[in-house]
Tab-separated table of N, CA and C in Angstrom:
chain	number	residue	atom	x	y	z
A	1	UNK	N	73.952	74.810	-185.483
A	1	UNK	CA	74.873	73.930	-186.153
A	1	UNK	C	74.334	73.568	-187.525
A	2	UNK	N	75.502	73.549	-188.534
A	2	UNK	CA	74.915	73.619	-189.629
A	2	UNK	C	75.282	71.733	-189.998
A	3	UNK	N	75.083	70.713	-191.280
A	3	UNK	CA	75.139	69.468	-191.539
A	3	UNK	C	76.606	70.100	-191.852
A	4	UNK	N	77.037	68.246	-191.656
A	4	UNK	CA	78.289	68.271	-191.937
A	4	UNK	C	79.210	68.466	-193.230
A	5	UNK	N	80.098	69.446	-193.759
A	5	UNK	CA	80.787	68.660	-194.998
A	5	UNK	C	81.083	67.416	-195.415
A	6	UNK	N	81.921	67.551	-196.383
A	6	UNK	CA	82.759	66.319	-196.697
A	6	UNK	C	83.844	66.091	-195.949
A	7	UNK	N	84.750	67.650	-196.389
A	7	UNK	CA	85.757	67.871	-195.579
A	7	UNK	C	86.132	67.642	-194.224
A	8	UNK	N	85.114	67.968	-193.346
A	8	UNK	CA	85.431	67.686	-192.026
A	8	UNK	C	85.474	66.554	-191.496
A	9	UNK	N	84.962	65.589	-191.489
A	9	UNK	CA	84.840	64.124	-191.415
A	9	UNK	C	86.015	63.721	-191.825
A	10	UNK	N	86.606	63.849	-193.337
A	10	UNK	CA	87.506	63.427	-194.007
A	10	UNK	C	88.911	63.318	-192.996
A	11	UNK	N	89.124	64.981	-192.831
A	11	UNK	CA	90.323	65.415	-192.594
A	11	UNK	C	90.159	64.734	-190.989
A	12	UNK	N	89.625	64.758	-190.121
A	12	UNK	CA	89.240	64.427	-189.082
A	12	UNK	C	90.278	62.511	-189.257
A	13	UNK	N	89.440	61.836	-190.054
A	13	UNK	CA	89.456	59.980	-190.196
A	13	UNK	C	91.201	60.606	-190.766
A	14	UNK	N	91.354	61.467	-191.688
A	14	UNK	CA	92.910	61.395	-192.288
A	14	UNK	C	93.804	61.370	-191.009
A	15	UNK	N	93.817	62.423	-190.232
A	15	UNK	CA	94.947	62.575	-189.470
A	15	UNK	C	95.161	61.703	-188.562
A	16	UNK	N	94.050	61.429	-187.594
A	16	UNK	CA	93.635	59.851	-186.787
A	16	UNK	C	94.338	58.688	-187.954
A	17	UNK	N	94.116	58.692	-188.874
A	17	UNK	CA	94.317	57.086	-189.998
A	17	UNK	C	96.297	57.115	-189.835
A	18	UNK	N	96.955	58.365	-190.479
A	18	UNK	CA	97.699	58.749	-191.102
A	18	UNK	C	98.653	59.148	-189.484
A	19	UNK	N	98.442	60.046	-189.135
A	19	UNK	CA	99.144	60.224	-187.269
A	19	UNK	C	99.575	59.427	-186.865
A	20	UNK	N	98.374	59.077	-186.456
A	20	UNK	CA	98.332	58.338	-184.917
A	20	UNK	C	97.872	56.963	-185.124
A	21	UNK	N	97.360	56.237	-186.055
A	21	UNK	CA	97.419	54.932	-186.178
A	21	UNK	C	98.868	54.279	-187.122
A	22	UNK	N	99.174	55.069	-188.410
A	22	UNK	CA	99.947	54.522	-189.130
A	22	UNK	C	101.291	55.211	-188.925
A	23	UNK	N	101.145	56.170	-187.508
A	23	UNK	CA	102.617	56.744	-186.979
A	23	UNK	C	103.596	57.326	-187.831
A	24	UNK	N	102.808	58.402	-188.330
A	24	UNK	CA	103.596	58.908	-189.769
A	24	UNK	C	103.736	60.514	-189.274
A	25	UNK	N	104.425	60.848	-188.728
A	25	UNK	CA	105.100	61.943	-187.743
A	25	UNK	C	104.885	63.497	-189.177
A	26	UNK	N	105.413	62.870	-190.548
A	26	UNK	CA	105.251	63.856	-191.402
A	26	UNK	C	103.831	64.310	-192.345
A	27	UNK	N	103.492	63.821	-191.609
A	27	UNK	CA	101.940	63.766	-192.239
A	27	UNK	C	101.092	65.174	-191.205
A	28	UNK	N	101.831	65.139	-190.309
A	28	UNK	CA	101.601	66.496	-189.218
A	28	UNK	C	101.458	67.880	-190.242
A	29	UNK	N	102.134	67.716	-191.080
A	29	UNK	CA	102.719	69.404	-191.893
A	29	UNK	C	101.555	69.097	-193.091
A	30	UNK	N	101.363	67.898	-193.289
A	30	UNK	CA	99.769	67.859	-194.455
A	30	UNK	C	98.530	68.291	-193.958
A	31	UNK	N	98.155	67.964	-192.573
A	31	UNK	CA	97.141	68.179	-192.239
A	31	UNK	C	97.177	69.931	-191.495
A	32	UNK	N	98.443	69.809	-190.815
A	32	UNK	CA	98.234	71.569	-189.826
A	32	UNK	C	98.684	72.262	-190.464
A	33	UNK	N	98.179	73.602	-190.124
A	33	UNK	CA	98.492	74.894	-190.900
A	33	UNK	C	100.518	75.221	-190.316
A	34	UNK	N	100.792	75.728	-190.951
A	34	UNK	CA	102.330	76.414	-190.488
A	34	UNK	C	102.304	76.840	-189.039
A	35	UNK	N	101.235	77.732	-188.617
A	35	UNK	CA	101.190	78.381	-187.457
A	35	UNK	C	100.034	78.086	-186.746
A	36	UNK	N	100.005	76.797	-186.724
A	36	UNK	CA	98.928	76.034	-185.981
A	36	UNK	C	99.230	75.819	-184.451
A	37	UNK	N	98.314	75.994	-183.478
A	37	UNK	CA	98.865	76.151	-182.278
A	37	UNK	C	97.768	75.052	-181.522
A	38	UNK	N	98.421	74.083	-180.212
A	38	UNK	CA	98.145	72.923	-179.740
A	38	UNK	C	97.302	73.480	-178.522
A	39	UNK	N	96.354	73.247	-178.233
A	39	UNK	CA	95.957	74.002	-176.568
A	39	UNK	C	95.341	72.850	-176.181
A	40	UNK	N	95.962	72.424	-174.645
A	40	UNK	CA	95.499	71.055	-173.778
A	40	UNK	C	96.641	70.139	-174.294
A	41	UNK	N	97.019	70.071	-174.780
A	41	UNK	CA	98.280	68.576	-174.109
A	41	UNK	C	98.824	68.751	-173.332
A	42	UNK	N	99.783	70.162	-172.930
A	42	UNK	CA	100.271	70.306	-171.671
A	42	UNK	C	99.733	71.570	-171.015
A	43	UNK	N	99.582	71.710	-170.125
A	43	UNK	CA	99.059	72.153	-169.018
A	43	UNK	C	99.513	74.185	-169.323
A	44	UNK	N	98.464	74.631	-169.658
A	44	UNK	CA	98.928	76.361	-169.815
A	44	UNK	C	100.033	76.386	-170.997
A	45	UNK	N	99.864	75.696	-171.859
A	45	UNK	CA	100.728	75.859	-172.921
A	45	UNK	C	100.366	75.653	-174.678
A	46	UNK	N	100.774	76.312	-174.860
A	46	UNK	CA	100.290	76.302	-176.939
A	46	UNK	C	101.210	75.946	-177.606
A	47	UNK	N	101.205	74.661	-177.762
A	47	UNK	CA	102.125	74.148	-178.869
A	47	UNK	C	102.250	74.384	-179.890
A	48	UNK	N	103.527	74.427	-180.776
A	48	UNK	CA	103.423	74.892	-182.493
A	48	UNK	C	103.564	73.488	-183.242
A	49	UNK	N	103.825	73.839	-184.299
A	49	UNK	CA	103.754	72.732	-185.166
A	49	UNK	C	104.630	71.727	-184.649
A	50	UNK	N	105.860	72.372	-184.870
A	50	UNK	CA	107.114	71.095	-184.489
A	50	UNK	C	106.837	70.652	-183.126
A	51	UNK	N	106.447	71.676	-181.924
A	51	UNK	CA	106.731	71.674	-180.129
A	51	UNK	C	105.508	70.225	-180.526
A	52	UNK	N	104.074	69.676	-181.136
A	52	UNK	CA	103.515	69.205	-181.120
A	52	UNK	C	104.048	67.626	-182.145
A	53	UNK	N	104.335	67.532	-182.834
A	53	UNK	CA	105.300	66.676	-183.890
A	53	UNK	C	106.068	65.900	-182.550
A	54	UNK	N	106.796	66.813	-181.708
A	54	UNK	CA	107.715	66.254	-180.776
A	54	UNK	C	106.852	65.505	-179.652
A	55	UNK	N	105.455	66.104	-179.245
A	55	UNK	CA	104.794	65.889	-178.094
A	55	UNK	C	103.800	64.180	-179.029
A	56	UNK	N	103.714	64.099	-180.315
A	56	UNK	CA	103.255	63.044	-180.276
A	56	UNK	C	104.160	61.889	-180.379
A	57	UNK	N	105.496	62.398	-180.925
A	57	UNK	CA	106.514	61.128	-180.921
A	57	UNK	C	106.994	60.547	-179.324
A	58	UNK	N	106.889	61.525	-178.640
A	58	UNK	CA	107.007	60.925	-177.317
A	58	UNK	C	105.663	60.185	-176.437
A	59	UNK	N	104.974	60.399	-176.966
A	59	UNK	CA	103.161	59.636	-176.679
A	59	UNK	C	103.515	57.933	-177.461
A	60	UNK	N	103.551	58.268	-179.017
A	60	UNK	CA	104.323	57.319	-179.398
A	60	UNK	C	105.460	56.179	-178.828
A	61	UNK	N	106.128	57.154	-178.442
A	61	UNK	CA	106.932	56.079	-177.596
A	61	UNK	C	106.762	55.137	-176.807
A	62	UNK	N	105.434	55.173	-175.971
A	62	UNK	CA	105.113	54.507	-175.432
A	62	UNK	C	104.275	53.658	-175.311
A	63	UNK	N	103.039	53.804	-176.770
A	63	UNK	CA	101.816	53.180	-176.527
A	63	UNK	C	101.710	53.758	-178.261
A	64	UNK	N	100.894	52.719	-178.589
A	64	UNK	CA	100.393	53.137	-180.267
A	64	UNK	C	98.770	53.238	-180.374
A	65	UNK	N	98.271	53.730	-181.294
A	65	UNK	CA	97.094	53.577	-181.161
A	65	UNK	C	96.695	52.910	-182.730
A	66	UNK	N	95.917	51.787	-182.242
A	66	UNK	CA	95.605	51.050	-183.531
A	66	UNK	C	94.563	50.525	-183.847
A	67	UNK	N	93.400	51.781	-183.491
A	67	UNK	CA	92.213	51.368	-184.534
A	67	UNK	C	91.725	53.319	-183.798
A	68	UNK	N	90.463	53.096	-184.138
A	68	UNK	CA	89.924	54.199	-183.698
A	68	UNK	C	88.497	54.563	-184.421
A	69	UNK	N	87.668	55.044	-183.198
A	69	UNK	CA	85.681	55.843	-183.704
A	69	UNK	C	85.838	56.902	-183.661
A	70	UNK	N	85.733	57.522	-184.767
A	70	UNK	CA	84.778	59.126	-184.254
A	70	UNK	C	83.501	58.939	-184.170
A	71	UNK	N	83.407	59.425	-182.902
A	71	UNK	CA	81.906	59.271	-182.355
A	71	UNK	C	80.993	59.731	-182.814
A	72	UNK	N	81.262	61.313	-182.584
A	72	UNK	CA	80.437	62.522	-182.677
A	72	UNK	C	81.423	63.529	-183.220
A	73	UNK	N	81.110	64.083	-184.431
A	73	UNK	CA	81.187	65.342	-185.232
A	73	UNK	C	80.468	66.176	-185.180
A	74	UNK	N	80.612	67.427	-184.549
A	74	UNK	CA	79.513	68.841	-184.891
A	74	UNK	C	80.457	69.983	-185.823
A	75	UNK	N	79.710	70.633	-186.711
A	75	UNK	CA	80.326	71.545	-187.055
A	75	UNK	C	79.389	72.639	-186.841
A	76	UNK	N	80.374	74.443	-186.780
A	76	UNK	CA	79.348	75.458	-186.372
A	76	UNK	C	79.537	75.973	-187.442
A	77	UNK	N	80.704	75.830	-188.756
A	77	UNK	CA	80.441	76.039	-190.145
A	77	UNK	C	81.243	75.579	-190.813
A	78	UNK	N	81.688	75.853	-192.198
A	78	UNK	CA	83.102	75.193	-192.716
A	78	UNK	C	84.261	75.471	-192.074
A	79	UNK	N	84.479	75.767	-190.859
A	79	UNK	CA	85.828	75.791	-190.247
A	79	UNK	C	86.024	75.667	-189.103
A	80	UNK	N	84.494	75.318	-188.374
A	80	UNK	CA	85.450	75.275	-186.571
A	80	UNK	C	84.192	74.065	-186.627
A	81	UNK	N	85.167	72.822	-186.044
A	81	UNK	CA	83.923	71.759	-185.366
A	81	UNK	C	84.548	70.922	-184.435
A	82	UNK	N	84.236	70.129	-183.495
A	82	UNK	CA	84.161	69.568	-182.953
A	82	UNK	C	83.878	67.770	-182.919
A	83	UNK	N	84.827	67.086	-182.115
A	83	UNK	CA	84.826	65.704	-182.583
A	83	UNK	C	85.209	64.837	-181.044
A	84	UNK	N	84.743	63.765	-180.800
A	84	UNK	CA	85.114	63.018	-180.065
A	84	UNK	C	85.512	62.013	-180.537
A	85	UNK	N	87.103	61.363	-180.535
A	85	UNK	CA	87.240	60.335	-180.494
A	85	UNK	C	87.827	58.800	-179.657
A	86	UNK	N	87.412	58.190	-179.661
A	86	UNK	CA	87.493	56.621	-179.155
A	86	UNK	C	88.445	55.638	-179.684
A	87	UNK	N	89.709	55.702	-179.180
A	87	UNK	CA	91.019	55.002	-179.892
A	87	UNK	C	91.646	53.833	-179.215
A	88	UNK	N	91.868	52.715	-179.666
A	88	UNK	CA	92.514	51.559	-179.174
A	88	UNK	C	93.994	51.759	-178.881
A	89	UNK	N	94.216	51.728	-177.604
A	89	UNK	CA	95.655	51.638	-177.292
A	89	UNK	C	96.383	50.573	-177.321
A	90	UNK	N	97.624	50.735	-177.591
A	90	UNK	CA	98.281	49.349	-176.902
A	90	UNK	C	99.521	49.798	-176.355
A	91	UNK	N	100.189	49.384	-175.529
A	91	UNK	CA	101.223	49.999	-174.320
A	91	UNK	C	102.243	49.736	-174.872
A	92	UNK	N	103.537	49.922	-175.510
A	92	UNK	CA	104.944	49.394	-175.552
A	92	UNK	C	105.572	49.026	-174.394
A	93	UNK	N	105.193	49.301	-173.333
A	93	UNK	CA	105.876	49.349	-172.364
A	93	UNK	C	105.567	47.822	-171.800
A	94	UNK	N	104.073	47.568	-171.789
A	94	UNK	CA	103.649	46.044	-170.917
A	94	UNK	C	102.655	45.300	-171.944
A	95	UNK	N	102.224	45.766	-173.501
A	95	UNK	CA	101.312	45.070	-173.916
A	95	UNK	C	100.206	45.518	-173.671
A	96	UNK	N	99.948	46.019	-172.453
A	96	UNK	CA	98.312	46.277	-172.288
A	96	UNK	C	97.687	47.204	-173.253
A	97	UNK	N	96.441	46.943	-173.382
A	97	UNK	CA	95.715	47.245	-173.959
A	97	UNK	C	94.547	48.328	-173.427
A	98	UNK	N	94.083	49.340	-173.871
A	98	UNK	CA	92.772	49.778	-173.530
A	98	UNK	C	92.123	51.003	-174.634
A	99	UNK	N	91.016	51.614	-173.977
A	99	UNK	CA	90.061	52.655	-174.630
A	99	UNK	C	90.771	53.509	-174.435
A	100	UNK	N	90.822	54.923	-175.594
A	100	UNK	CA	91.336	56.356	-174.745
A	100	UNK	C	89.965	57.039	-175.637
A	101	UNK	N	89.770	58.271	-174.428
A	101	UNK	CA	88.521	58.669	-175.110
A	101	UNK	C	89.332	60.375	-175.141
A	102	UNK	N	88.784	60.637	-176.363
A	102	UNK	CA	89.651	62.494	-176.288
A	102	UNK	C	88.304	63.222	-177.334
A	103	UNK	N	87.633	64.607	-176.992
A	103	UNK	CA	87.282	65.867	-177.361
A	103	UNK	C	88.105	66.245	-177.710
A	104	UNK	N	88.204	66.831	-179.109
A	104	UNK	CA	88.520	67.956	-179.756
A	104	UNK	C	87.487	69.286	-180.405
A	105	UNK	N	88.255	70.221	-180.257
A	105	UNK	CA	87.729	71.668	-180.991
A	105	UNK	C	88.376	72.464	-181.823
A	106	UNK	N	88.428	71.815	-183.566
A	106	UNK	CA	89.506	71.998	-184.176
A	106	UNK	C	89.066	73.638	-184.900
A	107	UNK	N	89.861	74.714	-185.428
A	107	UNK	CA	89.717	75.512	-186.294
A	107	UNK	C	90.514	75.115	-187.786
A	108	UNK	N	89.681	75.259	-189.284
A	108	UNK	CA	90.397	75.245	-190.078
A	108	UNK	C	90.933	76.766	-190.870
A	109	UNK	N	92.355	76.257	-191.345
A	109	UNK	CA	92.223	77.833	-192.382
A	109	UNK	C	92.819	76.972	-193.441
A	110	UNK	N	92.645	77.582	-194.844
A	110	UNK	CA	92.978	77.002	-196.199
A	110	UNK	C	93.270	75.664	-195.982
A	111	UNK	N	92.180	74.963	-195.325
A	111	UNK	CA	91.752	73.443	-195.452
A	111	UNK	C	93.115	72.604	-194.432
A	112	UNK	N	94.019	73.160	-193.706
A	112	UNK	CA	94.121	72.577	-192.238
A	112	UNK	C	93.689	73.265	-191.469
A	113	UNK	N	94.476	72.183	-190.263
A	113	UNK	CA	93.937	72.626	-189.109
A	113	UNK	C	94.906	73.699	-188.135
A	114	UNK	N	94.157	74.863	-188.077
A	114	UNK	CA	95.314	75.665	-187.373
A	114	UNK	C	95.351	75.882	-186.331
A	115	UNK	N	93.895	76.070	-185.191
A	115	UNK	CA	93.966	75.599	-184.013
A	115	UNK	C	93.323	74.262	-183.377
A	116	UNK	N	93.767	73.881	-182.135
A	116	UNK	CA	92.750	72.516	-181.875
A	116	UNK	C	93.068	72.688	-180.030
A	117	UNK	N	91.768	72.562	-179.625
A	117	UNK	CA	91.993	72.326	-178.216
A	117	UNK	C	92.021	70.968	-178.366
A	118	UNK	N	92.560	70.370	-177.253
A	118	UNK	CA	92.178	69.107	-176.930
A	118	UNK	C	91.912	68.662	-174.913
A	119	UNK	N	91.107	67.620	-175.123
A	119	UNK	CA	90.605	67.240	-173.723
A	119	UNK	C	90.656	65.627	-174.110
A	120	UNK	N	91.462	65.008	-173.316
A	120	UNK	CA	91.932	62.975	-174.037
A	120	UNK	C	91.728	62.941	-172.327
A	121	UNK	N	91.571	61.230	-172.508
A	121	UNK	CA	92.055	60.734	-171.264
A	121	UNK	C	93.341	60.326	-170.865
A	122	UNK	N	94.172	60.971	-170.397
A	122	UNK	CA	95.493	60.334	-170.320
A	122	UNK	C	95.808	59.707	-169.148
A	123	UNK	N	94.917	59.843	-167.976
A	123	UNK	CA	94.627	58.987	-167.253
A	123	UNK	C	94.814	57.474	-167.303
A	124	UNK	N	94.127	57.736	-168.766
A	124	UNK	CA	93.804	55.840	-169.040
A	124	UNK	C	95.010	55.523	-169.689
A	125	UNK	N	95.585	56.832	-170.180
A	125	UNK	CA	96.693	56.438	-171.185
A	125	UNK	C	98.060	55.953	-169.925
A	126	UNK	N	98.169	56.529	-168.740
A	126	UNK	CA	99.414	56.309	-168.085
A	126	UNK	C	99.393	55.273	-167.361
A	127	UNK	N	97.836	54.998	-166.983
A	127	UNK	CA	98.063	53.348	-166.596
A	127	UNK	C	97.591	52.145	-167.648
A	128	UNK	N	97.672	52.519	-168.801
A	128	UNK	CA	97.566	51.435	-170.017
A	128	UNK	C	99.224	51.232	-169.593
A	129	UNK	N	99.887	52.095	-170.050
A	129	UNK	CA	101.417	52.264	-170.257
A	129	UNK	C	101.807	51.676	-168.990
A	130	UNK	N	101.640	51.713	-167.792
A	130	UNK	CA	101.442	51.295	-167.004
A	130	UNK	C	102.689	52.421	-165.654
A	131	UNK	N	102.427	53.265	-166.111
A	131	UNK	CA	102.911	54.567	-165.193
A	131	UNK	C	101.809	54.726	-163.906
A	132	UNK	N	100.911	54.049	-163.984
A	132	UNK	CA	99.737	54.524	-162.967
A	132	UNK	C	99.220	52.978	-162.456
A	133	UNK	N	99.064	53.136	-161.520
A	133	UNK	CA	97.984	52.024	-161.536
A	133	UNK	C	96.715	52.023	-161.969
A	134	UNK	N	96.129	50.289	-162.341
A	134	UNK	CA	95.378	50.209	-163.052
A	134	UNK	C	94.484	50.819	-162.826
A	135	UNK	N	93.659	51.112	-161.238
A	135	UNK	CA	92.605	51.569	-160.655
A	135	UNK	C	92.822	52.973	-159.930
A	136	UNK	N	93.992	54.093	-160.715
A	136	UNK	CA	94.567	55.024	-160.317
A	136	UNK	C	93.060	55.991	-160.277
A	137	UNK	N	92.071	56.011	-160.977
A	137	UNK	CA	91.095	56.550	-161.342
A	137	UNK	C	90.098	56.837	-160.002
A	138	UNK	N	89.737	55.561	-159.416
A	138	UNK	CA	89.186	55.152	-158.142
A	138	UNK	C	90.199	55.512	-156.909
A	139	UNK	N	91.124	55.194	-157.125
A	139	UNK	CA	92.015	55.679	-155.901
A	139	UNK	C	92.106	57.151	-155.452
A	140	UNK	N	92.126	57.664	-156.704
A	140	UNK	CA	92.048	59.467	-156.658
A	140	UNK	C	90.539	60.135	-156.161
A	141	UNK	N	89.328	59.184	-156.679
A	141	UNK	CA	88.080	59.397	-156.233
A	141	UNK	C	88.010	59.434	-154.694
A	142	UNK	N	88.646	58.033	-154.226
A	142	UNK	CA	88.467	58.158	-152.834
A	142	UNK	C	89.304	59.212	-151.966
A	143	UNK	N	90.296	59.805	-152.132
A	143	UNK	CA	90.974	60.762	-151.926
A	143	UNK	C	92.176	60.257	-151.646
A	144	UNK	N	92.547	59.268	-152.048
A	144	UNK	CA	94.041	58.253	-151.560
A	144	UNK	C	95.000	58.779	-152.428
A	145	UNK	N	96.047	59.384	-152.018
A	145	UNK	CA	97.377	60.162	-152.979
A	145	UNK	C	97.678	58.863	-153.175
A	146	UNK	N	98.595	59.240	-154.357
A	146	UNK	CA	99.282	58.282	-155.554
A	146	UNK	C	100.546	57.572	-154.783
A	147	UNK	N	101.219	58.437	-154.097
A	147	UNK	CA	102.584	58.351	-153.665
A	147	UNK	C	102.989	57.357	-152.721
């Protein structure tokens, strides 16, 4: 691993600042490439630009996120690195509040981002929102179905 740019950090705090805290849906097409593809939000599937635009306005819908750490940044050169971040939720649905913790593994080309895995907790996110129960986490540990 080589030290970090400028760039990566930057673009990293931009899209988190600009996204997903200040809920600016068009700010998606500043930061991703045209043919940027989503891997991990839904299950065996690669989102494109817009299929992903749509997948955060409906995340949106329910919960905002309004602050946020990047933890940890690695980069393996000027274009593929890695980031964990730590984001304050808050639920539309009940108020509640909590942590969401999400890995990313972004690729850049001509300074966006064109691929990105992602690994979040949405766990925490469906019972912030309050789709889950609070202690859905523990319940699943012990082997107790949801239903």
């Amino acid at each position: 691993m080589r030290p970090l740019t400028n760039h990566i950090p930057n673009i990293i705090d931009d899209i988190m600042r600009d996204v997903w805290v200040n809920e600016d849906l068009e700010a998606i097409d500043t930061y991703f490439h045209p043919d940027a593809r989503f891997y991990g939000r839904i299950r065996n599937t690669a989102l494109t630009r817009s299929e992903f635009r749509d997948w955060v306005a409906q995340f949106q819908s329910m919960a905002s996120i309004t602050g946020f750490e990047r933890v940890l940044t690695v980069a393996e050169d000027e274009e593929n690195f890695a980031h964990v971040i730590r984001a304050d939720l808050t639920s539309h649905m009940n108020g509640a509040t909590g942590k969401l913790m999400g890995m990313f593994f972004d690729k850049l080309c001509d300074g966006k981002v064109i691929q990105s895995y992602a690994n979040a907790d949405l766990l925490t996110y469906f019972e912030t929102t309050g789709f889950l129960p609070d202690n859905a986490t523990l319940i699943m540990l012990g082997g107790t179905p949801l239903s």
